[in-house]
Coordinates of C-alpha atoms in Angstrom, one line a residue:
M1 CA -11.2 -58.6 25.3
K2 CA -11.5 -60.1 21.7
N3 CA -14.1 -57.5 20.8
T4 CA -11.9 -54.7 22.1
I5 CA -9.0 -56.0 20.1
L6 CA -11.2 -56.3 17.0
I7 CA -12.5 -52.8 17.4
G8 CA -9.0 -51.4 17.9
A9 CA -7.8 -53.2 14.8
C10 CA -10.7 -51.8 12.7
L11 CA -10.0 -48.3 13.9
L12 CA -6.3 -48.7 13.1
F13 CA -7.2 -50.0 9.6
A14 CA -9.6 -47.0 9.1
Q15 CA -6.9 -44.6 10.2
Q16 CA -4.3 -46.2 7.9
L17 CA -6.8 -46.1 5.0
V18 CA -7.5 -42.4 5.5
K19 CA -3.7 -41.8 5.7
A20 CA -3.2 -43.7 2.5
Q21 CA -5.9 -41.7 0.8
S22 CA -4.3 -38.4 1.9
S23 CA -0.8 -39.6 0.9
S24 CA -2.0 -40.4 -2.6
Y25 CA -2.9 -36.8 -3.1
K26 CA -0.4 -34.0 -4.0
P27 CA -0.8 -30.8 -5.8
V28 CA 0.7 -30.4 -9.3
E29 CA 4.2 -28.9 -9.2
G30 CA 5.7 -26.1 -11.3
K31 CA 3.7 -23.0 -10.3
I32 CA 3.9 -20.6 -7.4
M33 CA 1.6 -21.5 -4.5
T34 CA 0.0 -19.6 -1.7
E35 CA 1.0 -20.4 1.9
W36 CA -2.4 -22.1 2.4
A37 CA -1.8 -24.7 -0.3
A38 CA 0.4 -26.8 2.0
Q39 CA -2.5 -27.1 4.5
V40 CA -4.9 -28.5 2.0
T41 CA -5.8 -32.2 2.4
P42 CA -8.7 -34.3 1.1
E43 CA -10.1 -34.4 4.7
N44 CA -10.1 -30.6 5.4
V45 CA -10.8 -29.1 1.9
H46 CA -13.5 -26.4 2.3
R47 CA -15.5 -27.9 5.1
E48 CA -17.3 -24.6 5.9
Y49 CA -21.1 -24.4 5.6
P50 CA -21.6 -23.3 2.0
R51 CA -25.0 -21.4 2.2
P52 CA -24.7 -18.8 5.0
Q53 CA -28.0 -17.0 4.1
M54 CA -30.1 -20.1 4.7
T55 CA -28.6 -22.6 7.2
R56 CA -29.6 -26.0 8.3
E57 CA -27.8 -28.4 10.7
N58 CA -28.6 -31.6 8.7
W59 CA -26.1 -31.5 5.8
V60 CA -23.1 -33.5 4.5
N61 CA -20.0 -32.1 2.8
L62 CA -19.0 -34.2 -0.3
N63 CA -15.7 -32.4 -1.0
G64 CA -12.6 -34.6 -1.2
L65 CA -10.9 -37.1 -3.5
W66 CA -13.1 -38.3 -6.4
N67 CA -12.2 -40.2 -9.5
Y68 CA -12.0 -38.4 -12.8
A69 CA -11.7 -39.1 -16.5
I70 CA -11.3 -37.0 -19.6
R71 CA -13.2 -38.5 -22.5
S72 CA -14.3 -37.4 -26.0
K73 CA -17.5 -35.5 -26.0
G74 CA -20.7 -37.6 -26.3
Q75 CA -19.5 -40.8 -24.7
A76 CA -21.4 -42.8 -22.1
V77 CA -20.5 -42.9 -18.4
P78 CA -16.9 -44.2 -18.2
T79 CA -16.3 -47.7 -16.9
S80 CA -12.7 -46.8 -15.8
Y81 CA -11.1 -43.5 -14.7
D82 CA -7.8 -41.8 -15.2
G83 CA -7.0 -41.0 -11.5
E84 CA -8.1 -38.9 -8.6
I85 CA -9.1 -35.2 -8.4
L86 CA -9.6 -33.1 -5.3
V87 CA -13.1 -31.6 -5.4
P88 CA -13.8 -28.6 -5.5
F89 CA -10.7 -27.5 -7.5
A90 CA -11.0 -27.2 -11.2
V91 CA -9.1 -29.9 -13.2
E92 CA -6.7 -27.3 -14.6
S93 CA -5.6 -26.1 -11.2
A94 CA -2.5 -27.3 -9.2
L95 CA -4.6 -28.1 -6.1
S96 CA -6.9 -30.5 -8.1
G97 CA -3.9 -32.8 -8.3
V98 CA -4.5 -33.1 -12.0
G99 CA -3.5 -29.9 -13.9
K100 CA -4.9 -30.9 -17.3
T101 CA -6.8 -29.0 -19.9
V102 CA -10.0 -30.5 -21.2
G103 CA -11.2 -28.4 -24.2
K104 CA -14.4 -28.2 -26.2
D105 CA -14.0 -31.6 -27.8
N106 CA -13.8 -33.5 -24.5
E107 CA -15.9 -33.9 -21.4
L108 CA -14.7 -34.2 -17.8
W109 CA -16.3 -37.0 -15.8
Y110 CA -16.3 -37.4 -12.0
N111 CA -17.1 -40.5 -10.0
T112 CA -17.6 -41.0 -6.2
T113 CA -19.8 -42.7 -3.7
F114 CA -21.5 -41.3 -0.6
S115 CA -23.1 -42.8 2.4
T116 CA -26.9 -43.1 2.3
P117 CA -28.2 -40.1 4.3
K118 CA -30.2 -40.8 7.4
K119 CA -33.8 -39.7 6.9
S120 CA -37.4 -40.4 7.8
R121 CA -39.7 -42.1 5.3
N122 CA -41.0 -38.8 3.7
D123 CA -37.8 -36.7 3.9
K124 CA -36.2 -35.5 0.7
V125 CA -32.5 -35.5 -0.1
I126 CA -31.2 -32.5 -2.1
L127 CA -27.8 -32.6 -3.8
H128 CA -26.2 -29.1 -4.1
F129 CA -23.4 -27.7 -6.2
G130 CA -22.0 -24.3 -5.4
A131 CA -20.8 -23.9 -9.0
S132 CA -19.6 -26.0 -11.9
D133 CA -18.3 -24.6 -15.2
W134 CA -20.2 -25.0 -17.5
E135 CA -22.7 -27.6 -18.7
T136 CA -23.2 -30.1 -15.9
E137 CA -25.2 -33.4 -15.9
V138 CA -25.5 -35.4 -12.7
F139 CA -26.1 -39.1 -12.4
V140 CA -27.1 -40.9 -9.2
N141 CA -26.8 -44.7 -9.2
G142 CA -26.5 -44.6 -13.0
Q143 CA -29.6 -42.5 -13.6
S144 CA -29.5 -38.9 -14.9
V145 CA -31.1 -36.6 -12.3
G146 CA -30.8 -33.4 -14.3
K147 CA -28.6 -30.9 -16.2
H148 CA -27.5 -27.4 -15.4
K149 CA -26.0 -24.8 -17.7
G150 CA -24.1 -22.0 -16.0
G151 CA -20.6 -21.6 -14.5
Y152 CA -21.3 -19.2 -11.7
D153 CA -24.7 -19.9 -10.0
P154 CA -25.5 -22.5 -7.4
F155 CA -27.9 -25.3 -8.4
D156 CA -29.4 -28.4 -6.9
F157 CA -31.4 -31.6 -7.6
D158 CA -33.9 -33.6 -5.6
I159 CA -32.3 -37.0 -5.7
T160 CA -34.7 -38.8 -3.3
D161 CA -36.3 -41.0 -5.9
H162 CA -32.9 -42.1 -7.3
L163 CA -31.5 -43.5 -4.0
K164 CA -31.3 -47.2 -3.7
S165 CA -31.4 -49.5 -0.6
G166 CA -28.1 -50.0 1.1
K167 CA -25.5 -48.0 2.8
S168 CA -23.8 -46.5 -0.2
Q169 CA -24.9 -44.5 -3.3
S170 CA -22.9 -43.8 -6.5
L171 CA -22.5 -40.3 -8.0
Q172 CA -21.2 -39.4 -11.5
V173 CA -21.0 -35.9 -12.9
R174 CA -20.3 -35.0 -16.5
V175 CA -19.1 -31.5 -17.4
W176 CA -18.6 -29.9 -20.8
D177 CA -16.9 -26.5 -21.0
P178 CA -15.9 -24.9 -24.4
S179 CA -14.2 -22.0 -22.6
D180 CA -13.7 -19.1 -25.1
E181 CA -14.8 -21.3 -28.0
G182 CA -18.4 -21.1 -26.8
P183 CA -20.9 -18.3 -26.3
Q184 CA -21.4 -18.8 -22.6
P185 CA -20.3 -16.4 -19.8
R186 CA -16.7 -17.3 -18.9
G187 CA -15.0 -14.1 -17.6
K188 CA -11.2 -14.0 -18.1
Q189 CA -10.9 -17.7 -19.2
V190 CA -9.2 -18.5 -22.5
N191 CA -7.7 -21.6 -24.0
N192 CA -4.5 -19.7 -24.8
P193 CA -3.8 -17.6 -21.7
H194 CA -1.9 -14.3 -22.3
G195 CA -2.0 -10.8 -21.1
I196 CA -5.2 -10.1 -19.2
W197 CA -6.7 -13.5 -20.1
Y198 CA -6.1 -16.5 -17.9
T199 CA -6.2 -20.3 -17.6
P200 CA -9.5 -22.1 -18.3
V201 CA -11.5 -23.4 -15.3
T202 CA -13.4 -26.6 -16.1
G203 CA -15.8 -28.5 -13.9
I204 CA -16.7 -28.4 -10.2
W205 CA -15.1 -25.4 -8.5
Q206 CA -17.3 -24.9 -5.4
T207 CA -18.5 -27.2 -2.6
V208 CA -20.7 -30.2 -3.4
W209 CA -23.1 -31.1 -0.5
L210 CA -26.1 -33.0 0.6
E211 CA -29.1 -31.7 2.6
T212 CA -32.0 -33.6 4.1
V213 CA -35.3 -31.8 4.3
P214 CA -38.8 -32.6 5.3
E215 CA -41.5 -33.4 2.6
V216 CA -42.7 -29.8 3.0
Y217 CA -39.8 -27.4 3.5
I218 CA -38.5 -23.9 3.3
S219 CA -36.9 -23.7 -0.1
G220 CA -35.9 -20.1 -0.2
L221 CA -35.8 -16.6 1.4
R222 CA -35.7 -13.1 0.0
N223 CA -34.4 -10.7 2.6
A224 CA -34.6 -6.9 2.2
S225 CA -35.1 -3.8 4.4
D226 CA -36.8 -0.4 4.6
I227 CA -34.6 2.0 6.5
K228 CA -37.3 4.7 6.8
S229 CA -39.7 2.4 8.6
K230 CA -36.8 0.5 10.3
R231 CA -38.1 -2.8 9.0
I232 CA -36.5 -6.0 7.9
L233 CA -38.5 -7.6 5.1
V234 CA -38.5 -11.4 4.7
T235 CA -40.4 -13.3 2.0
P236 CA -40.2 -17.1 2.5
E237 CA -40.6 -19.7 -0.2
V238 CA -42.1 -23.1 0.7
A239 CA -42.0 -26.2 -1.4
G240 CA -44.9 -28.6 -1.3
I241 CA -47.0 -26.3 0.9
V242 CA -50.0 -27.7 2.7
D243 CA -53.1 -25.7 3.4
G244 CA -53.2 -24.1 6.9
Q245 CA -49.4 -24.0 7.3
Q246 CA -47.8 -20.7 8.3
V247 CA -44.3 -19.3 8.6
K248 CA -43.0 -17.6 11.7
V249 CA -40.1 -15.1 11.1
S250 CA -38.1 -13.7 14.1
A251 CA -35.2 -11.3 14.3
W252 CA -32.5 -11.7 16.9
K253 CA -29.6 -9.6 18.2
D254 CA -27.0 -10.8 20.6
G255 CA -29.1 -13.9 21.3
N256 CA -32.2 -12.0 22.2
M257 CA -35.4 -12.0 20.0
I258 CA -36.3 -8.4 19.1
A259 CA -39.1 -8.9 16.6
E260 CA -41.3 -11.6 15.2
Q261 CA -44.3 -12.1 12.9
T262 CA -46.2 -15.0 11.6
V263 CA -47.3 -14.9 7.9
N264 CA -48.7 -17.2 5.2
P265 CA -46.2 -18.9 2.9
A266 CA -44.9 -16.5 0.2
E267 CA -46.3 -13.5 2.2
M268 CA -43.8 -10.9 3.2
A269 CA -43.0 -10.6 7.0
K270 CA -42.3 -7.1 8.1
L271 CA -40.2 -6.9 11.3
T272 CA -39.9 -3.6 12.9
I273 CA -36.5 -3.3 14.6
K274 CA -36.5 -1.2 17.8
D275 CA -33.3 1.0 18.1
A276 CA -32.3 -0.2 14.6
E277 CA -28.7 0.4 13.5
L278 CA -27.9 0.8 9.8
W279 CA -25.3 -1.3 8.1
A280 CA -22.3 0.5 6.6
P281 CA -18.5 0.2 6.4
G282 CA -17.2 0.6 9.9
N283 CA -20.6 -0.4 11.4
P284 CA -21.6 -3.7 9.7
V285 CA -24.6 -4.4 11.9
L286 CA -26.4 -7.7 11.0
Y287 CA -29.6 -9.1 12.5
D288 CA -29.9 -12.9 12.8
L289 CA -33.1 -14.4 11.5
K290 CA -35.0 -17.6 12.4
V291 CA -37.6 -18.8 9.9
E292 CA -39.9 -21.6 11.0
L293 CA -42.6 -23.5 9.0
L294 CA -45.5 -24.2 11.3
D295 CA -48.3 -26.8 11.1
G296 CA -50.4 -25.6 14.0
K297 CA -47.9 -25.5 16.9
K298 CA -45.6 -28.1 15.3
V299 CA -42.4 -26.8 13.7
V300 CA -42.2 -28.7 10.4
D301 CA -38.9 -27.0 9.2
A302 CA -36.6 -24.3 10.3
V303 CA -33.7 -22.4 8.8
G304 CA -31.3 -19.7 10.0
S305 CA -30.5 -16.5 8.1
Y306 CA -29.6 -12.8 8.6
A307 CA -30.3 -9.4 7.3
A308 CA -29.3 -5.8 7.5
L309 CA -30.9 -2.4 7.3
R310 CA -29.1 -0.7 4.4
E311 CA -30.1 1.5 1.4
I312 CA -28.1 2.5 -1.7
S313 CA -29.5 5.4 -3.8
M314 CA -28.6 8.4 -5.9
A315 CA -29.3 12.1 -5.1
A316 CA -28.0 15.5 -6.2
D317 CA -25.5 17.4 -4.0
E318 CA -25.5 21.2 -3.4
N319 CA -24.0 21.7 -6.9
G320 CA -26.7 19.6 -8.6
I321 CA -24.3 16.7 -9.3
Q322 CA -25.7 13.2 -8.8
R323 CA -24.0 11.4 -5.9
M324 CA -24.0 7.8 -4.7
M325 CA -25.7 7.7 -1.4
L326 CA -25.4 5.1 1.3
N327 CA -28.3 5.3 3.9
G328 CA -29.2 8.7 2.6
E329 CA -25.6 10.2 2.9
F330 CA -22.8 10.6 0.4
L331 CA -20.0 8.2 1.0
F332 CA -17.1 8.1 -1.5
Q333 CA -16.7 4.4 -2.5
Y334 CA -13.1 3.3 -3.2
G335 CA -11.8 -0.1 -3.8
P336 CA -9.7 -2.5 -5.9
L337 CA -10.7 -4.4 -9.0
D338 CA -10.8 -7.9 -7.6
Q339 CA -10.4 -10.8 -10.0
G340 CA -10.7 -13.6 -7.4
W341 CA -8.0 -15.8 -8.9
F342 CA -5.4 -17.9 -7.1
P343 CA -2.2 -19.5 -8.6
D344 CA -2.9 -22.8 -6.9
G345 CA -6.7 -23.1 -7.1
L346 CA -7.5 -20.7 -10.0
Y347 CA -11.2 -19.8 -9.4
T348 CA -11.1 -21.6 -6.0
A349 CA -9.3 -20.3 -3.0
P350 CA -7.2 -22.9 -1.2
S351 CA -9.2 -22.4 2.0
H352 CA -11.8 -20.1 3.6
E353 CA -9.0 -18.4 5.4
A354 CA -7.4 -17.6 2.0
L355 CA -10.7 -16.4 0.6
V356 CA -11.2 -13.9 3.4
F357 CA -7.5 -12.8 3.4
D358 CA -8.0 -10.7 0.3
I359 CA -11.0 -8.9 1.8
Q360 CA -9.2 -8.3 5.1
K361 CA -6.0 -6.9 3.5
T362 CA -8.1 -4.7 1.3
Q363 CA -9.9 -3.3 4.3
D364 CA -6.7 -2.9 6.3
M365 CA -5.4 -0.7 3.5
G366 CA -8.3 1.6 3.9
F367 CA -10.5 0.6 1.0
N368 CA -14.3 0.4 1.7
M369 CA -15.4 -1.3 -1.6
I370 CA -14.5 -4.2 -3.9
R371 CA -15.5 -4.5 -7.5
K372 CA -15.8 -8.3 -8.1
H373 CA -14.6 -8.4 -11.7
V374 CA -16.3 -10.7 -14.3
K375 CA -16.4 -13.5 -11.7
V376 CA -18.9 -14.6 -9.0
E377 CA -17.6 -15.8 -5.7
P378 CA -19.0 -18.5 -3.3
A379 CA -21.7 -17.3 -1.0
T380 CA -19.2 -17.5 1.9
W381 CA -17.2 -14.6 0.3
Y382 CA -20.2 -12.2 0.3
H383 CA -21.0 -13.3 3.8
A384 CA -17.5 -12.3 4.9
C385 CA -18.1 -8.9 3.2
D386 CA -21.4 -8.5 5.0
K387 CA -19.7 -9.2 8.4
M388 CA -16.7 -7.0 7.7
G389 CA -18.6 -4.1 6.3
M390 CA -17.1 -4.2 2.7
L391 CA -19.2 -2.8 -0.1
V392 CA -19.4 -4.9 -3.3
W393 CA -19.9 -4.1 -6.9
Q394 CA -20.9 -7.3 -8.7
D395 CA -20.0 -7.8 -12.4
M396 CA -21.7 -10.3 -14.6
P397 CA -19.1 -12.6 -16.1
S398 CA -18.6 -11.7 -19.7
G399 CA -18.7 -14.0 -22.7
D400 CA -19.3 -14.3 -26.4
M401 CA -16.7 -11.6 -27.2
G402 CA -16.0 -10.2 -30.6
N403 CA -17.0 -6.6 -30.6
G404 CA -14.4 -4.1 -29.4
W405 CA -14.6 -0.6 -28.1
E406 CA -12.7 2.7 -28.6
M407 CA -12.4 5.9 -26.7
K408 CA -14.4 8.9 -27.9
V409 CA -13.1 12.3 -27.0
G410 CA -11.5 10.8 -23.9
V411 CA -14.8 10.2 -22.2
L412 CA -17.0 7.5 -23.6
G413 CA -16.4 4.2 -25.2
N414 CA -18.2 4.1 -28.6
Q415 CA -19.1 0.8 -30.2
S416 CA -22.2 -0.8 -31.5
D417 CA -23.7 -3.7 -29.5
R418 CA -22.7 -7.2 -30.5
D419 CA -25.1 -9.2 -32.6
R420 CA -25.5 -12.4 -30.5
T421 CA -27.5 -15.5 -31.5
P422 CA -30.8 -16.3 -29.7
E423 CA -29.0 -19.1 -27.9
S424 CA -26.2 -16.9 -26.7
E425 CA -28.7 -14.2 -25.5
A426 CA -30.8 -16.8 -23.7
I427 CA -27.7 -18.2 -21.9
F428 CA -26.7 -14.7 -20.7
R429 CA -30.1 -13.7 -19.6
E430 CA -30.8 -16.9 -17.7
E431 CA -27.5 -16.8 -15.8
W432 CA -27.6 -13.1 -15.0
K433 CA -31.1 -13.6 -13.5
E434 CA -29.8 -16.5 -11.5
V435 CA -26.8 -14.6 -10.2
M436 CA -29.0 -11.6 -9.2
D437 CA -31.6 -13.9 -7.5
D438 CA -29.1 -16.2 -5.7
F439 CA -27.1 -13.3 -4.3
Y440 CA -29.9 -10.8 -3.7
N441 CA -29.8 -11.3 0.1
F442 CA -26.3 -10.0 0.7
P443 CA -26.4 -6.4 1.9
S444 CA -22.8 -5.8 0.9
I445 CA -23.7 -5.9 -2.8
V446 CA -24.8 -2.3 -3.7
V447 CA -24.2 -2.2 -7.5
W448 CA -24.9 -4.6 -10.4
V449 CA -22.7 -4.4 -13.5
P450 CA -24.1 -6.3 -16.4
F451 CA -21.4 -5.4 -19.0
N452 CA -17.7 -4.5 -19.0
E453 CA -15.8 -2.7 -21.8
A454 CA -18.2 -3.9 -24.5
W455 CA -17.1 -7.5 -24.0
G456 CA -20.0 -9.4 -25.6
Q457 CA -22.2 -6.4 -24.8
F458 CA -25.6 -6.6 -26.5
K459 CA -29.0 -4.9 -26.3
T460 CA -27.6 -2.6 -23.7
K461 CA -30.7 -0.5 -23.0
E462 CA -32.9 -3.6 -22.8
I463 CA -30.6 -5.6 -20.5
T464 CA -29.9 -2.5 -18.3
E465 CA -33.6 -1.6 -17.9
W466 CA -34.4 -5.2 -17.1
T467 CA -31.7 -5.3 -14.4
M468 CA -33.1 -2.1 -12.8
T469 CA -36.6 -3.5 -12.8
H470 CA -35.6 -6.9 -11.5
D471 CA -33.8 -5.4 -8.5
P472 CA -34.8 -1.8 -7.9
S473 CA -33.0 -1.9 -4.5
R474 CA -29.6 -1.5 -6.0
L475 CA -27.8 0.8 -8.4
V476 CA -27.0 -0.4 -11.9
N477 CA -23.7 0.4 -13.8
S478 CA -24.8 -0.6 -17.3
A479 CA -21.5 -0.7 -19.1
S480 CA -18.3 -0.2 -17.0
G481 CA -15.7 1.5 -19.2
G482 CA -18.0 2.8 -21.9
N483 CA -20.2 1.8 -24.8
F484 CA -23.2 3.5 -23.3
E485 CA -26.8 3.9 -24.5
M486 CA -27.7 7.6 -24.2
E487 CA -30.6 9.9 -24.5
G488 CA -29.2 13.4 -24.5
T489 CA -26.8 13.4 -21.6
K490 CA -28.6 10.7 -19.7
I491 CA -27.0 7.3 -19.6
T492 CA -29.2 4.2 -19.5
G493 CA -28.8 3.0 -15.9
D494 CA -27.6 5.1 -12.9
I495 CA -23.9 5.4 -13.6
I496 CA -21.5 6.8 -16.2
D497 CA -18.2 4.9 -15.8
L498 CA -14.9 5.8 -17.3
H499 CA -11.8 3.6 -17.5
N500 CA -8.4 5.3 -17.7
Y501 CA -4.8 4.0 -17.2
P502 CA -2.8 4.9 -15.3
D503 CA -4.0 8.3 -14.2
A504 CA -7.2 9.2 -12.4
K505 CA -9.8 10.9 -14.6
M506 CA -13.5 11.4 -14.5
P507 CA -16.5 12.0 -16.9
D508 CA -17.2 15.7 -17.3
P509 CA -19.5 16.8 -14.5
E510 CA -20.8 19.7 -16.5
I511 CA -22.0 17.5 -19.2
F512 CA -23.0 14.3 -17.4
G513 CA -23.2 15.1 -13.7
K514 CA -26.8 16.4 -13.6
D515 CA -28.3 13.0 -14.7
N516 CA -25.7 10.4 -13.8
I517 CA -23.5 9.2 -11.0
L518 CA -19.8 9.9 -12.0
V519 CA -17.5 6.9 -11.6
L520 CA -13.9 6.1 -12.5
G521 CA -14.5 2.3 -13.0
E522 CA -10.8 1.3 -13.6
Y523 CA -7.5 3.1 -13.3
G524 CA -4.0 2.6 -12.0
G525 CA -2.6 -0.7 -12.9
L526 CA 0.9 0.2 -11.5
G527 CA 3.1 -2.9 -11.9
L528 CA 5.9 -4.3 -9.8
P529 CA 7.1 -7.8 -10.5
V530 CA 8.6 -9.5 -7.4
D531 CA 11.2 -12.1 -8.2
G532 CA 10.2 -15.5 -6.8
H533 CA 6.6 -14.6 -6.7
V534 CA 5.6 -14.4 -10.3
W535 CA 3.6 -16.8 -12.5
Q536 CA 6.4 -16.9 -15.0
Q537 CA 9.9 -15.4 -15.0
K538 CA 9.6 -13.4 -18.3
D539 CA 7.1 -11.3 -20.2
N540 CA 5.2 -10.1 -17.1
W541 CA 3.6 -6.7 -17.4
G542 CA 1.7 -3.9 -15.8
Y543 CA 0.2 -0.7 -17.3
Q544 CA 3.2 1.1 -15.9
S545 CA 6.1 -0.8 -14.2
F546 CA 8.4 0.2 -11.4
K547 CA 11.7 -1.1 -10.0
N548 CA 11.0 -1.0 -6.3
Q549 CA 8.3 -0.4 -3.7
D550 CA 9.4 3.2 -3.0
E551 CA 9.0 4.2 -6.6
L552 CA 5.6 2.4 -6.7
Y553 CA 4.3 4.1 -3.6
A554 CA 5.4 7.5 -4.7
R555 CA 3.5 7.2 -8.0
Y556 CA 0.4 5.7 -6.3
A557 CA 0.4 8.6 -3.8
G558 CA 0.4 11.0 -6.6
L559 CA -2.6 9.3 -8.1
I560 CA -4.5 9.6 -4.8
E561 CA -3.7 13.3 -4.4
H562 CA -5.3 13.9 -7.8
L563 CA -8.2 11.5 -7.1
G564 CA -9.1 13.6 -4.0
K565 CA -9.6 16.7 -6.2
L566 CA -11.9 14.6 -8.5
V567 CA -14.0 13.6 -5.5
E568 CA -14.5 17.3 -4.7
A569 CA -15.4 17.9 -8.3
G570 CA -18.2 15.3 -8.2
L571 CA -16.7 11.8 -8.5
S572 CA -18.6 9.3 -6.5
A573 CA -16.5 6.2 -6.7
A574 CA -13.2 4.8 -8.1
I575 CA -11.7 1.4 -8.6
Y576 CA -8.0 0.7 -8.6
T577 CA -6.5 -2.1 -10.7
Q578 CA -6.0 -4.4 -8.8
T579 CA -6.1 -6.6 -5.6
T580 CA -3.4 -9.1 -6.6
D581 CA -1.2 -10.0 -9.5
V582 CA -2.9 -12.5 -11.8
E583 CA -0.8 -14.8 -13.9
V584 CA 1.4 -12.5 -16.1
E585 CA -0.2 -9.3 -14.8
T586 CA 2.0 -7.8 -12.0
N587 CA -0.1 -4.8 -11.2
G588 CA -1.5 -6.0 -7.9
L589 CA -1.4 -4.6 -4.4
M590 CA -0.1 -8.0 -3.5
T591 CA 1.7 -10.7 -5.4
Y592 CA -0.3 -13.6 -6.9
D593 CA 0.8 -15.9 -4.1
R594 CA -0.2 -13.3 -1.5
K595 CA 3.2 -13.7 0.2
V596 CA 4.3 -10.1 -0.6
I597 CA 2.3 -7.0 0.1
K598 CA 3.7 -4.4 -2.2
F599 CA 2.5 -1.4 -0.2
D600 CA 2.9 -0.5 3.5
V601 CA -0.6 -1.2 4.8
S602 CA -0.7 1.5 7.5
K603 CA 0.6 4.2 5.0
M604 CA -2.1 3.1 2.5
K605 CA -4.8 3.5 5.1
S606 CA -3.6 7.0 6.1
L607 CA -3.4 7.9 2.4
H608 CA -7.0 6.8 1.7
S609 CA -8.7 8.2 4.8
P610 CA -9.0 11.8 3.5
L611 CA -10.9 10.6 0.4
Y612 CA -13.9 9.7 2.6
N613 CA -14.1 13.2 4.2
K614 CA -14.5 15.2 1.0

């Protein structure tokens, strides 16, 4: 009886402790919030598995309340902290519980502890970060385990040798982010937010997690497909490989194995899929994969994944105009410019439900594509696009601005490339490669966009041609909005991309259509501020503002009517600005807090449907 009472008392104390930790957290007040913000707690914050393209069961989520400190740049690990921060929300965000700016002269420090992972003697423990902006150094039990530079790509460290005996381990993280005062990719972040430039995002902004793996383990997968041979192609990477070990790759559909092959590590498995279905909007067929590392008959390691049969290409139509082809057929691609910002979490959605909400509403309105604009999302976002059948154009986040651009005869941006330092160039190249490699497996991504509107654009021909060589399976839009490298009428890359506000226009098909895919990379920007749902009460703007939803819809319907004529004339894709309002921009399909949809969803779908039948 005494033991029962003692156990009960311990459980009650633990429950009270958790409740006390939760009650100590609250978002920063003063900004509009999404409906999901009220549901965020330290215990439930982003608990979903963060790497859907390579899954394991043995993992631990480290999101929650950590300690934080803002200190002058260059100081040692702090001995005291300023308060608590909710990871993985950036320190400037409301949902972090902090809402402070750091700046280039300071560093943001984190401190937490985690339980010693259960593992066998030779197992390794890997510490993963979905993303942290920008320069991140990680300490385990007071020892530095490594540094990472890059705000948008996932990274990890093997911390096995830094673990100590006992039940608990300490973790400190140092982050430095100069925002727009440094040369690094940073997208729309600036220290002085205004217009189309938004609040800085400093520090951890995606899930932090631990994974236990065997001494020899599957460290990566590269999934592709060949629709002509109806094959899924899987190339496994194995860390610490031992002679004689092999990898068995199998494909599954509805719980049934439909193909398998055993190959040597680093050798490509080619799985022929009987009765294969091609992935496309409206038919997002995915095949589950199981990848097992074998030592004889013993399974040393195993991961889950998935793949699709999908091909993106270009080909001339009956008029000799280059068209964007999906699985060998022309499909007009139409979607919003998607910035991926939230008023409460900034770069980080309040929850997975919130993250997927934007994709779902976009699809409900009849769009079949999203241009992810100068930001990279968590892997779970692309996984949702894969499952829902949403095409994605992926921008590289811009940085090291300085050069401008100007319109030339209403068709092309014309500006010389920026002269960037060797350090700045190296930072860009390294992170662009990492982004392309880390998100290669997602079939929803069909276009890479290395540059936008000459923002920090440099060595355009070289970067574009490298991008095309590094991933020949996708199309490349070298410079969305202009500032192209040209030889005659041929643009470097596959696409010529015009930006025009607010009306729909296109590059001249007679001049450019024989060699390039014709795209309207941005247009629209029709604004409607909704009282009670704006970032600030005054000085909001859109490219053209309206008084009510009826006026807004009437103008938008006129844009679509003209857009349809451009599709018939040779336009392959268009992007409307934008998915949601963002800070002082009020030109979204939805308000920034996602509480007001400015357009009738069913009317929008009916309006868009004819575009895909041209």
